[in-house]
PDB file of C-alpha atoms and ligand atoms in Angstrom:
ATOM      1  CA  UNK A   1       7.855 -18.684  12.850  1.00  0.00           C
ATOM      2  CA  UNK A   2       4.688 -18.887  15.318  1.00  0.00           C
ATOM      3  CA  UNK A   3       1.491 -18.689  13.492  1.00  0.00           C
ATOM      4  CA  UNK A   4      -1.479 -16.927  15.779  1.00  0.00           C
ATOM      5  CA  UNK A   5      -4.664 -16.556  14.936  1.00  0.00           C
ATOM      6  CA  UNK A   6      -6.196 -14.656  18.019  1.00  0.00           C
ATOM      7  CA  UNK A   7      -5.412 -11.161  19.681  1.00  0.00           C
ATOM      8  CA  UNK A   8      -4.804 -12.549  23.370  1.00  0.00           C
ATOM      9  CA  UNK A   9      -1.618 -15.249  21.809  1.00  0.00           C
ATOM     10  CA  UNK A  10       0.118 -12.645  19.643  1.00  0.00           C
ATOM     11  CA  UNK A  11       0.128 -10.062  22.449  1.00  0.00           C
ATOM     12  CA  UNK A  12       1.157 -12.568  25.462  1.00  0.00           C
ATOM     13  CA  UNK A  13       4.061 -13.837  22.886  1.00  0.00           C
ATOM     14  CA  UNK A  14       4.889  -9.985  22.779  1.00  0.00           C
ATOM     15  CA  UNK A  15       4.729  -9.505  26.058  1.00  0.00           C
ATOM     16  CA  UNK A  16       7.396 -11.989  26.468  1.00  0.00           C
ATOM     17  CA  UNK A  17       9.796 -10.047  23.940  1.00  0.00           C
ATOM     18  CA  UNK A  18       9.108  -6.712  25.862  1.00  0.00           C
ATOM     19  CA  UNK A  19      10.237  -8.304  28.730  1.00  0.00           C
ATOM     20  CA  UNK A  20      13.565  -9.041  26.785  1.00  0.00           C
ATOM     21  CA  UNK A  21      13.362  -5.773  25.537  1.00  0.00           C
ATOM     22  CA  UNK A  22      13.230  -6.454  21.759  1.00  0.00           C
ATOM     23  CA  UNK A  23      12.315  -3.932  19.580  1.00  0.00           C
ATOM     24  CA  UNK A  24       8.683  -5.181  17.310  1.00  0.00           C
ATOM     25  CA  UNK A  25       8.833  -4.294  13.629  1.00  0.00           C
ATOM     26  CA  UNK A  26       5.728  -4.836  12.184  1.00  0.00           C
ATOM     27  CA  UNK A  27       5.012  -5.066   8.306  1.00  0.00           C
ATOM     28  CA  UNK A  28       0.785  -5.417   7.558  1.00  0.00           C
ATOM     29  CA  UNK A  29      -0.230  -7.195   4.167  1.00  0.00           C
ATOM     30  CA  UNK A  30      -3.695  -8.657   2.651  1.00  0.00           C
ATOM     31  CA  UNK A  31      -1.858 -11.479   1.565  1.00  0.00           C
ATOM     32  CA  UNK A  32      -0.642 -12.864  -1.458  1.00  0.00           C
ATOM     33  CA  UNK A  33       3.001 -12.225  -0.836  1.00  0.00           C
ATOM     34  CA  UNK A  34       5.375 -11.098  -3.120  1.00  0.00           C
ATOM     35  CA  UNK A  35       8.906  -9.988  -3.079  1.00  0.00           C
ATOM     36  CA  UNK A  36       7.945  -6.647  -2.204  1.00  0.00           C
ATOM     37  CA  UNK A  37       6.202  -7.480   0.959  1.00  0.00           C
ATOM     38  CA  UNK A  38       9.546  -9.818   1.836  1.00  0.00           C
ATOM     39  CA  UNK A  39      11.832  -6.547   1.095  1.00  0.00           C
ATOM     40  CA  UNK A  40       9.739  -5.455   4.044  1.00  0.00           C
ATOM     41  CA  UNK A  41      10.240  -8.308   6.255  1.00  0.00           C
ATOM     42  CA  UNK A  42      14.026  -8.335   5.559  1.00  0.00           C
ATOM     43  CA  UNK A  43      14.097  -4.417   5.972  1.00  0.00           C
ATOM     44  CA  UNK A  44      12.724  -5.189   9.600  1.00  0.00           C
ATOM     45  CA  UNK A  45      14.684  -8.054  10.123  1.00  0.00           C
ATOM     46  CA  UNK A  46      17.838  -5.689   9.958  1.00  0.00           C
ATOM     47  CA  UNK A  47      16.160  -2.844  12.266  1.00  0.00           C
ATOM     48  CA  UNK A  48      14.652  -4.312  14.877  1.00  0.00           C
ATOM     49  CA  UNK A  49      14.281  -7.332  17.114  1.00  0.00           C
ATOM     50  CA  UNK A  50      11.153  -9.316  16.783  1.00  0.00           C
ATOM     51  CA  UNK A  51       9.915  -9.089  12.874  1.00  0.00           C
ATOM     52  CA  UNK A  52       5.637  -9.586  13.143  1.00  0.00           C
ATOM     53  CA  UNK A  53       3.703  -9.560   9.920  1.00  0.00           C
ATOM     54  CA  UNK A  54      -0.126  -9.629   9.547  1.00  0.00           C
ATOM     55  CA  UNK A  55      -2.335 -11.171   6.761  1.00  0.00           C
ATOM     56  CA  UNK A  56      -5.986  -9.857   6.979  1.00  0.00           C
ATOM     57  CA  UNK A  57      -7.916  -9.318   3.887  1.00  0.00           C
ATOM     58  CA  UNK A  58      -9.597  -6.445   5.050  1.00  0.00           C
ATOM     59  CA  UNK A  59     -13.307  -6.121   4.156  1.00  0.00           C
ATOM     60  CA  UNK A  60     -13.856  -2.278   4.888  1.00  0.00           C
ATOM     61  CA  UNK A  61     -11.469  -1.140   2.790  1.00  0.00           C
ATOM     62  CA  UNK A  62     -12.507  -2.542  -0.368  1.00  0.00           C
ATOM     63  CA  UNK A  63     -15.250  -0.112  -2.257  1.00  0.00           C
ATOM     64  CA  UNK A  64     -16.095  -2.519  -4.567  1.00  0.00           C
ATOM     65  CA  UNK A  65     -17.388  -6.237  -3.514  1.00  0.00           C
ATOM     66  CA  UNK A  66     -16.129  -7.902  -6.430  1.00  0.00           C
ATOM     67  CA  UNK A  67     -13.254  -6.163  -5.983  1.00  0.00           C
ATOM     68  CA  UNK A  68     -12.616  -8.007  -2.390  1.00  0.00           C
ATOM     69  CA  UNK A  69     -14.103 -11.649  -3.888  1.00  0.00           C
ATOM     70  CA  UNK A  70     -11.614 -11.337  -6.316  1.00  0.00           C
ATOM     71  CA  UNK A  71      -7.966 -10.951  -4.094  1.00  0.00           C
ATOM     72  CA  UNK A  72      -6.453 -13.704  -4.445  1.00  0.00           C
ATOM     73  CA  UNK A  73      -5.726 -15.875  -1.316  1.00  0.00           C
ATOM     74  CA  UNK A  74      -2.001 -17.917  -1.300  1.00  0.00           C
ATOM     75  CA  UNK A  75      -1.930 -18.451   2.342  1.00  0.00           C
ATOM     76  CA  UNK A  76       0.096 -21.533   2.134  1.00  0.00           C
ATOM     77  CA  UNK A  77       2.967 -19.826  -0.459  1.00  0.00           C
ATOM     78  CA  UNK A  78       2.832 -16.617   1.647  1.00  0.00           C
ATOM     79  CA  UNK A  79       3.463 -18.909   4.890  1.00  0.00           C
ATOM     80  CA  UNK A  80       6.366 -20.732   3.287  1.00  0.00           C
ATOM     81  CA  UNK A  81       8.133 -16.723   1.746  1.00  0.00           C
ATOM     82  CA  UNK A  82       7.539 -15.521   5.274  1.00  0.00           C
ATOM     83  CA  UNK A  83       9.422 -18.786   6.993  1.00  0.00           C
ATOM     84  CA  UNK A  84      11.953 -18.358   4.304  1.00  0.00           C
ATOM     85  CA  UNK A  85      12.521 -14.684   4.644  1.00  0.00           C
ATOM     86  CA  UNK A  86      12.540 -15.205   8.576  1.00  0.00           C
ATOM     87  CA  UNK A  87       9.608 -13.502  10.263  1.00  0.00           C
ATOM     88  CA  UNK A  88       9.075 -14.647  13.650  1.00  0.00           C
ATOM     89  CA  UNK A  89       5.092 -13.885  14.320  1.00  0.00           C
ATOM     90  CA  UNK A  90       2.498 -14.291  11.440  1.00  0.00           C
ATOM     91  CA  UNK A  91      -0.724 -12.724  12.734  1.00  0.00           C
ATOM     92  CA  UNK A  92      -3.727 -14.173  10.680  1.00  0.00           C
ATOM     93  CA  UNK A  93      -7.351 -12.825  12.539  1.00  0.00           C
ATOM     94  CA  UNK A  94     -10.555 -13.705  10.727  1.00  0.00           C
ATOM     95  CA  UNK A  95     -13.209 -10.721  10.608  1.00  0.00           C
ATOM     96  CA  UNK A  96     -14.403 -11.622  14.062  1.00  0.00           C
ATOM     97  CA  UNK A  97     -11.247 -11.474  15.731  1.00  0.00           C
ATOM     98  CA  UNK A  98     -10.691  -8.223  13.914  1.00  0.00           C
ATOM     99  CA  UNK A  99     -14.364  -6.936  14.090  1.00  0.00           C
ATOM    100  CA  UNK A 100     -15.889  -7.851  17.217  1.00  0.00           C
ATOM    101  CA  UNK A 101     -18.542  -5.447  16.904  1.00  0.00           C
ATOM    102  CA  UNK A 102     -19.122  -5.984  13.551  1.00  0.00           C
ATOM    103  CA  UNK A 103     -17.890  -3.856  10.038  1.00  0.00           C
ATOM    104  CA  UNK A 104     -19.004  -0.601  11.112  1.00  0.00           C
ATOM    105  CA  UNK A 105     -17.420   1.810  13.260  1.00  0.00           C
ATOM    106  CA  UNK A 106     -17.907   4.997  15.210  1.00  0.00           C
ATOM    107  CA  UNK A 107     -14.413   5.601  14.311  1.00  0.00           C
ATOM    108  CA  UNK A 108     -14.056   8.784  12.056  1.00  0.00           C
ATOM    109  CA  UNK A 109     -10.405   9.650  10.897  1.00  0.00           C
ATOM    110  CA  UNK A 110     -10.002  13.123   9.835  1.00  0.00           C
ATOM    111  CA  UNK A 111      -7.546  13.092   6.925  1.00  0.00           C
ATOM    112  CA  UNK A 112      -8.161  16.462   5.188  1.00  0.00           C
ATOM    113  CA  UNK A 113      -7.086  16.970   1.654  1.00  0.00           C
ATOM    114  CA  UNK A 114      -5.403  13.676   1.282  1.00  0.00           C
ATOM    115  CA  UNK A 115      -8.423  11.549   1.264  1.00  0.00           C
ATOM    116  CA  UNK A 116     -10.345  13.683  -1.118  1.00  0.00           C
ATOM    117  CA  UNK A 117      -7.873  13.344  -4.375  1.00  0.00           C
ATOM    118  CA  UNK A 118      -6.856  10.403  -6.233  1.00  0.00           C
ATOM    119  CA  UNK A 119      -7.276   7.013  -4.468  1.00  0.00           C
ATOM    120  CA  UNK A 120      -9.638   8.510  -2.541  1.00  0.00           C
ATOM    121  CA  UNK A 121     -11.830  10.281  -4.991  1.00  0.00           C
ATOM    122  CA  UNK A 122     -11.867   6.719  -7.000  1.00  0.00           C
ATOM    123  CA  UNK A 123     -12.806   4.524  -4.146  1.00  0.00           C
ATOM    124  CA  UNK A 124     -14.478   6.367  -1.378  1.00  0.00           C
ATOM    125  CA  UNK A 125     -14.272   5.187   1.538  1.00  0.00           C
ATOM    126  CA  UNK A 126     -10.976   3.355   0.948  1.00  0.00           C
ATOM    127  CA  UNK A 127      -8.820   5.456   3.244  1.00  0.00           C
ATOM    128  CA  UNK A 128     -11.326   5.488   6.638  1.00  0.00           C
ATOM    129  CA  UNK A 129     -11.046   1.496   5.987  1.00  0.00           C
ATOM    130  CA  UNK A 130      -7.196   1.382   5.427  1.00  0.00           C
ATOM    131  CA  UNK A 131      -6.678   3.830   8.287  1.00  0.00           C
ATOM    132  CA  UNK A 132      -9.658   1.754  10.602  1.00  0.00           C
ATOM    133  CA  UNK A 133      -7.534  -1.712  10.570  1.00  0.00           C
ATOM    134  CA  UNK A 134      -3.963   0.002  10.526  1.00  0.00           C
ATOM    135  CA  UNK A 135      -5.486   1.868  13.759  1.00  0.00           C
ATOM    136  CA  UNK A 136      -6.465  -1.599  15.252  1.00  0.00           C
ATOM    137  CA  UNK A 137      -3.426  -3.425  14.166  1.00  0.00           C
ATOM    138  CA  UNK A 138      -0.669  -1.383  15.721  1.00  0.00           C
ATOM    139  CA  UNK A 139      -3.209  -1.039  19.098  1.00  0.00           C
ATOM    140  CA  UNK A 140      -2.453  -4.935  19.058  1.00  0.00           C
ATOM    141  CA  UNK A 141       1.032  -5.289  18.218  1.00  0.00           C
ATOM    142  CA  UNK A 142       2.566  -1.884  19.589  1.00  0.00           C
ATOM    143  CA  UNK A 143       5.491  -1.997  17.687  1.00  0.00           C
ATOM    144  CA  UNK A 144       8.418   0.401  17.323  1.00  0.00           C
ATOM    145  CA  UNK A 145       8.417   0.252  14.160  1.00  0.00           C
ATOM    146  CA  UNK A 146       5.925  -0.064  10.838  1.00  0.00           C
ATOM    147  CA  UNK A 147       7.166  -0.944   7.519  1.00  0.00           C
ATOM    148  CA  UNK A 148       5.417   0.133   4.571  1.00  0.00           C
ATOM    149  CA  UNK A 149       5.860   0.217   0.718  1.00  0.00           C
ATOM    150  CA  UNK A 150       6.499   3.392  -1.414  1.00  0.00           C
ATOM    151  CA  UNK A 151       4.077   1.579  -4.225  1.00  0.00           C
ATOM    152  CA  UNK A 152       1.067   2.688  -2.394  1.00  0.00           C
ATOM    153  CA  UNK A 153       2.386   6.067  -1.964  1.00  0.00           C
ATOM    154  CA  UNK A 154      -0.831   8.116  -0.896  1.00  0.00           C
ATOM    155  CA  UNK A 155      -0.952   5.157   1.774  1.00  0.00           C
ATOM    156  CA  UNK A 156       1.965   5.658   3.245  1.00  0.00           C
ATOM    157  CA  UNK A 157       0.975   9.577   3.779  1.00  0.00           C
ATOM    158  CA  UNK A 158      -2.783   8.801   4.989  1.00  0.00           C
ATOM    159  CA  UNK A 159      -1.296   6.021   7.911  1.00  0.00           C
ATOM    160  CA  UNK A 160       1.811   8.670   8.680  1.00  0.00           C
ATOM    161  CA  UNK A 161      -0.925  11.221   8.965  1.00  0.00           C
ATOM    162  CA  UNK A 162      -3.199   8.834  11.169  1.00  0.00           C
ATOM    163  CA  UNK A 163      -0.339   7.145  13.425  1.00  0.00           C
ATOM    164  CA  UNK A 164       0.435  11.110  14.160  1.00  0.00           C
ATOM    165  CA  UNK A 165      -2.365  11.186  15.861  1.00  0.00           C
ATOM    166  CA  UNK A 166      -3.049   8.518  17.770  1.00  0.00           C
ATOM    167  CA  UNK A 167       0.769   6.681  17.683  1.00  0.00           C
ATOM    168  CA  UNK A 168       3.115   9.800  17.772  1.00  0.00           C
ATOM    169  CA  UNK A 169       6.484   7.434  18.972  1.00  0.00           C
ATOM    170  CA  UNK A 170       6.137   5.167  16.093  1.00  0.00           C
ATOM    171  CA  UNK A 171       8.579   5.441  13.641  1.00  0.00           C
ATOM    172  CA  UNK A 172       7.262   4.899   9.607  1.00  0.00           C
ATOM    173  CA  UNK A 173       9.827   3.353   7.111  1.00  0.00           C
ATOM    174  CA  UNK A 174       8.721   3.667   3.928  1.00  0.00           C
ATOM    175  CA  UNK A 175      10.482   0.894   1.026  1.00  0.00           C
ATOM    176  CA  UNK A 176      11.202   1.376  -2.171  1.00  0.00           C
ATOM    177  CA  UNK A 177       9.182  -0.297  -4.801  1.00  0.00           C
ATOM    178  CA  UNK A 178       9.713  -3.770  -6.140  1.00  0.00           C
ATOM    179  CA  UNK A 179       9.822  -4.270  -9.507  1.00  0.00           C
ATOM    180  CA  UNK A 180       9.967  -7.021 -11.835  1.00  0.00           C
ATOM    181  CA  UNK A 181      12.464  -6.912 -14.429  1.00  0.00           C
ATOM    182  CA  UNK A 182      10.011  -5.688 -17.158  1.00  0.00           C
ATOM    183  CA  UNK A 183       9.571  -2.886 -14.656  1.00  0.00           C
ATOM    184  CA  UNK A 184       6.080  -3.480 -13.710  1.00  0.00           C
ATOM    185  CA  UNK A 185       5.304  -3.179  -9.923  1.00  0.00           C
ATOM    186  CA  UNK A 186       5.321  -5.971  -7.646  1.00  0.00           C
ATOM    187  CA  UNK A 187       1.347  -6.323  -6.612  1.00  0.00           C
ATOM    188  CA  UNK A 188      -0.690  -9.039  -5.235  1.00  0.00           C
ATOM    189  CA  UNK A 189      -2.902  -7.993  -7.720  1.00  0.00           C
ATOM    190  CA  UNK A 190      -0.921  -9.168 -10.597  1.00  0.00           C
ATOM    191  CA  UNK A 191      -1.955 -12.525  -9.904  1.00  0.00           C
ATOM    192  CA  UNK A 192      -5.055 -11.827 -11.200  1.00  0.00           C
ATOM    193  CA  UNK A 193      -3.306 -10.712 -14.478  1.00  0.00           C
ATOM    194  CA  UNK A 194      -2.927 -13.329 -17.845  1.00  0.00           C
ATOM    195  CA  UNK A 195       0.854 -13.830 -18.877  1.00  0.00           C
ATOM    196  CA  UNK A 196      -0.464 -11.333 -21.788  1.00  0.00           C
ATOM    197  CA  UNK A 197      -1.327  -8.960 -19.688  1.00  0.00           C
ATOM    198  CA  UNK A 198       1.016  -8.968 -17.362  1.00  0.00           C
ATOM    199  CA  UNK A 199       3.312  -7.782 -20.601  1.00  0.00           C
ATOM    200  CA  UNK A 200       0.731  -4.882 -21.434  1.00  0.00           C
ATOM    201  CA  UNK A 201       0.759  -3.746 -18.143  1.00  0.00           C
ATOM    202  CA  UNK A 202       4.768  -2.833 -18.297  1.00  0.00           C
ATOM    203  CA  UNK A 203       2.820   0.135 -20.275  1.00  0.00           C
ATOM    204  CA  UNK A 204       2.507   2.279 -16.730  1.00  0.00           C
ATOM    205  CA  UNK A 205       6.524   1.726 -15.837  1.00  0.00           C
ATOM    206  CA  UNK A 206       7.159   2.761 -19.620  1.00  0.00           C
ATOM    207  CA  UNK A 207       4.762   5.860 -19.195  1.00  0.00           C
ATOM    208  CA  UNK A 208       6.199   7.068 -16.170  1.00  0.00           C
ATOM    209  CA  UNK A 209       9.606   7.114 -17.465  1.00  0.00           C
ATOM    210  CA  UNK A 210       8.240   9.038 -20.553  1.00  0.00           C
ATOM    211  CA  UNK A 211       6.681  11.346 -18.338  1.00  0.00           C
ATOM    212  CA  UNK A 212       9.715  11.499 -16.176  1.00  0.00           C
ATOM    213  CA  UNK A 213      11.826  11.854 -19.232  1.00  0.00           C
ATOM    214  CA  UNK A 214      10.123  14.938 -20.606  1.00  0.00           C
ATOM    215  CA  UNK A 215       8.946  16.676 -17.836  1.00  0.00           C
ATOM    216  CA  UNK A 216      10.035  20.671 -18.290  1.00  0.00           C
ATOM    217  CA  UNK A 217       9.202  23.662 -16.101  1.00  0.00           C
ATOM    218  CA  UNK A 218       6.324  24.963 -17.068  1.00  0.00           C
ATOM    219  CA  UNK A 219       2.425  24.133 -17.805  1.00  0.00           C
ATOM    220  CA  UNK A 220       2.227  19.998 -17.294  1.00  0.00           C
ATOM    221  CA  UNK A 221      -1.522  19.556 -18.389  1.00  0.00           C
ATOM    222  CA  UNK A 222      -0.380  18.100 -21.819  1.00  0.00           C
ATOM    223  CA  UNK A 223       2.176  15.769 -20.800  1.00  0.00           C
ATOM    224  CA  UNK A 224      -0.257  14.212 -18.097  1.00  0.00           C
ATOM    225  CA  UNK A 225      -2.484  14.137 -21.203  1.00  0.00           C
ATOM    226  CA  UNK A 226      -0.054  12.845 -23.346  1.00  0.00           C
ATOM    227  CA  UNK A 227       1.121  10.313 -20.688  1.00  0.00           C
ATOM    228  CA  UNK A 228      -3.528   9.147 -20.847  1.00  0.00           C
ATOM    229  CA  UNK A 229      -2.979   8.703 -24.283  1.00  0.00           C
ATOM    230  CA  UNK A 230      -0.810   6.332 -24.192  1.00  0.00           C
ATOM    231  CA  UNK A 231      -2.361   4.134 -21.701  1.00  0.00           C
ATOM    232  CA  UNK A 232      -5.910   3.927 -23.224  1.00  0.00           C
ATOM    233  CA  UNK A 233      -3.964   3.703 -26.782  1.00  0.00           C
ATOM    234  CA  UNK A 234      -2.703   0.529 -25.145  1.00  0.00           C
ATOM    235  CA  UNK A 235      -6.582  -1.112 -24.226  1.00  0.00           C
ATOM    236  CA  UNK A 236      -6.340   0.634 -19.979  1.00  0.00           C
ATOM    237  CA  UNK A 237      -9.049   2.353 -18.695  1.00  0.00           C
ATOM    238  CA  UNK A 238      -7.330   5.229 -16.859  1.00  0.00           C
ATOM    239  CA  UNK A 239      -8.767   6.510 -13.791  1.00  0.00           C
ATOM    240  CA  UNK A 240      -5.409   8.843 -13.142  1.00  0.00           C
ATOM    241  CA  UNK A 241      -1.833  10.033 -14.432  1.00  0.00           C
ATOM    242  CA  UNK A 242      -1.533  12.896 -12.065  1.00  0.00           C
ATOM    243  CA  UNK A 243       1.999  14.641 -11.418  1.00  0.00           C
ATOM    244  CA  UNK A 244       1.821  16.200  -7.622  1.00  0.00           C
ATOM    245  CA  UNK A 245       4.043  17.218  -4.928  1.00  0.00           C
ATOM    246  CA  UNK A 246       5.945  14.858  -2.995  1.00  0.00           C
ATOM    247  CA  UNK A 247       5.084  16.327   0.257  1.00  0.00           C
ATOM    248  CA  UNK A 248       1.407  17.210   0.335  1.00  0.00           C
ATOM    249  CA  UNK A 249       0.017  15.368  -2.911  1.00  0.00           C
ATOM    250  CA  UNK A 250      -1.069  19.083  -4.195  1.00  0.00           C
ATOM    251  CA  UNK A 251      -1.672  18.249  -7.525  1.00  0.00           C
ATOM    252  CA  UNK A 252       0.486  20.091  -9.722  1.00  0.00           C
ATOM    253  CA  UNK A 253      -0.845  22.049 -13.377  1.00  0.00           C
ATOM    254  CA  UNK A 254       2.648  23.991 -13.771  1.00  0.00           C
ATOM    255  CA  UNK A 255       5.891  23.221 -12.257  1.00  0.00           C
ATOM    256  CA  UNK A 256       8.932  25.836 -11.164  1.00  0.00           C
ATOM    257  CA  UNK A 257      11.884  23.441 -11.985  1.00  0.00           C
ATOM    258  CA  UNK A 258      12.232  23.229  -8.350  1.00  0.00           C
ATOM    259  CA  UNK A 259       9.284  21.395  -6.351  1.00  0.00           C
ATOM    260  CA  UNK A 260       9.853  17.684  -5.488  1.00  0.00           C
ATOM    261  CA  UNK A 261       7.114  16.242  -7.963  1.00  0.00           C
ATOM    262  CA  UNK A 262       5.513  12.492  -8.293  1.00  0.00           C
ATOM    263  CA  UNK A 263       3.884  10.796 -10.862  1.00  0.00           C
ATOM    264  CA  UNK A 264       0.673   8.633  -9.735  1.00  0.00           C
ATOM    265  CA  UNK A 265      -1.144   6.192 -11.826  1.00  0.00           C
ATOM    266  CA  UNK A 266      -4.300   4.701 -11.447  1.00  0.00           C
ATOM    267  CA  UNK A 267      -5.461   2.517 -14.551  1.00  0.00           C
ATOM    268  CA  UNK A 268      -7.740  -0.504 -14.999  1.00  0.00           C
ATOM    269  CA  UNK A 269      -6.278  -3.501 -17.707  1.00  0.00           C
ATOM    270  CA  UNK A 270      -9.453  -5.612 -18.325  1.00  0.00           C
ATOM    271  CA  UNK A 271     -11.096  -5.580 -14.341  1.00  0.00           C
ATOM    272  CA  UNK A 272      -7.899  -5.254 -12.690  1.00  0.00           C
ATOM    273  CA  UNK A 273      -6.978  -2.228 -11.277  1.00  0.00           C
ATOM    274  CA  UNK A 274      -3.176  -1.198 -10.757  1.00  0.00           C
ATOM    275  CA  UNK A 275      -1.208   1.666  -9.401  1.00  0.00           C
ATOM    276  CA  UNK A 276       2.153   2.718  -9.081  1.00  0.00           C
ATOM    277  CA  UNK A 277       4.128   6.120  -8.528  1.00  0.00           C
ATOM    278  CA  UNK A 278       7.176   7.237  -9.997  1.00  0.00           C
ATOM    279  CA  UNK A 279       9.197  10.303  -8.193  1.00  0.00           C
ATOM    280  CA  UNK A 280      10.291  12.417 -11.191  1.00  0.00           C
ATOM    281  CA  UNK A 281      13.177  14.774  -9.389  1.00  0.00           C
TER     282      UNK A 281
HETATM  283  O1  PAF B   1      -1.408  -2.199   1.643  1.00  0.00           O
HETATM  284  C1  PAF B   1      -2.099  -3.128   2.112  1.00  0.00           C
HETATM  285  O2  PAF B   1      -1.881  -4.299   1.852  1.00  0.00           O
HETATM  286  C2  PAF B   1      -3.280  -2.781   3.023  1.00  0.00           C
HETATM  287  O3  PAF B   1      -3.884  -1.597   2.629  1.00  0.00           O
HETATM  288  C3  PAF B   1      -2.904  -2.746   4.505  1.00  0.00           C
HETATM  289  C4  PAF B   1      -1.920  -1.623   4.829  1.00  0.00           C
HETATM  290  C5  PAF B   1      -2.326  -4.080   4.928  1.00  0.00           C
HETATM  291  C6  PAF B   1      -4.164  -2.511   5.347  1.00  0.00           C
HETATM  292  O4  PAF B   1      -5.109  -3.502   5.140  1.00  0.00           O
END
C-alpha cells in the first residue's frame, strides 16, 4: 500500500491506473478503523481495480469541539488493518491540504428535508460539513465507485443526494452494518466506550429488535415511546428512536403494513454519542 499525504501524489499515482484503465473504488473514513470500514475495503477490493481509502478527521463536520478533540486517532493500527485487508492508496491530507482556503466555504449544498430531521436537527451543520469534504474528496480521487456503510444511514442518503448533483456517473454501494457479536454496531466511537459500557450499550441493538419485533400496522407513537423508555431506563440520554421510511426518511406516526420502514437511534451513554438503524420490513 502507498501512503500519500498530498493531492498532486495521489492523483499522478491515479493517473497512472487510468492509463491502465483500472476502475478506483474509493471508501472515506475519519479513522480509527474497524471491521466495518475493512468490510468496505474488501467490498471494493472485489468490484473494482485500484481500492483508495482516505483518513481525514474532518473539522467542519463536527458541531461540537469536544466532540472532534475527543475521536480517537489509531493511525498506526488503521495503517496495519488497511495493509492487511489490501488497499492499495491510503490518502491521509492534514487540514491544509484539505482546506487551502481555510474552514469556511462559499459552498452551500441544498439538501431539502433530509438535513432538517434527525442527525441534522441534533447537530446542525453536520450534513453541509459531511457533504463539503465528500464533495472535495471524490473531486480528487474520481473514482467509479464510493463505498459507504448502512450504519450511518441518513449519510448515505445526504452524499447519494449530493453526488447526484455534482457526480451523476458515480455509482454508491451502500454495506451492511458490522456488528459485534453482542450486536452493538461497529463505531470508531466505541473506543471511547469503558468495557462496562460497551455492555450497556448492546441496549440500542436489543431495542431495535423489540421495536422490530412488535411493530403492528397502525399508530407507532407508543412503541417509539416505549422503545425511549427503555433506553433512558438503562442510564442513555436519548436524542432519537424514530421509525421512518426507507426511501425519503418521512418520519412515520402510523404505518399501513406496507411501507418499507427504519428504525433510527440517536442516544448519548455518558458523553458518547452512538447511532445505529435497524430496517424493520
Ligand atoms: O462517515 C464518516 O466517517 C465521515 O462522515 C466521512 C464520510 C468519512 C466524511 O468525513
Amino acid at each position: 500500500m502507498i501512503i500519500v499525504k498530498k493531492i498532486t501524489d495521489v492523483q499522478q499515482f491515479l493517473a497512472k491506473r487510468n492509463a491502465k484503465q483500472k476502475s478506483t473504488g474509493f471508501v472515506p473514513t475519519m479513522g480509527a478503523l474497524h471491521d466495518g470500514h475493512i468490510s468496505l475495503i474488501k467490498a471494493a477490493k472485489k468490484e473494482t481495480g485500484v481500492v483508495v481509502c482516505s483518513i481525514f478527521v474532518n473539522p467542519t463536520q463536527f458541531n461540537d469541539p469536544k466532540d472532534f478533540e475527543k475521536y480517537p486517532v489509531t493511525i498506526e493500527s488503521d495503517i496495519y488493518l488497511l495493509e492487511k485487508a489490501g488497499c492499495d492508496v491510503l490518502f491521509l491530507p492534514a487540514v491544509a491540504e484539505m482546506y487551502p482556503q481555510g474552514l469556511q466555504t462559499s459552498l452551500h449544498f441544498e439538501l431539502g428535508f433530509i438535513e432538517t430531521i434527525l442527525e441534522g436537527e441534533f447537530r446542525p451543520g453536520h450534513f453541509q460539513g459531511v457533504c463539503q469534504v465528500v464533495y472535495r474528496l471524490l473531486e480528487i480521487i474520481t473514482p467509479d465507485k464510493l463505498f459507504l456503510g448502512q450504519k450511518d444511514f441518513q449519510q448515505c442518503m445526504v452524499i447519494r443526494k449530493m453526488a447526484a448533483t455534482f457526480f451523476p456517473g458515480l455509482d454508491i454501494i451502500i454495506c451492511p452494518t458490522q456488528r459485534e457479536s453482542s450486536g452493538l454496531a461497529m463505531s470508531s466511537r466505541n473506543k471511547r466506550l469503558s468495557d462496562a459500557d460497551k455492555i450497556t450499550a448492546t441496549a440500542i441493538f436489543e431495542t431495535m429488535q423489540y421495536v422490530k419485533n412488535n411493530i403492528q400496522p397502525g399508530d407507532l407513537n407508543l412503541l417509539q415511546q416505549k422503545a425511549v423508555r427503555q433506553l433512558t431506563a438503562k442510564g442513555f440520554r436519548v436524542d432519537y428512536v424514530t421509525i421512518a421510511d426507507v426511501f425519503t426518511l418521512r418520519l412515520q406516526e402510523s404505518w399501513d403494513g406496507e411501507e418499507q420502514i427504519v428504525v433510527l437511534v440517536a442516544a448519548f451513554l455518558n458523553e458518547v454519542r452512538l447511532i445505529d438503524n435497524l430496517i424493520l420490513n
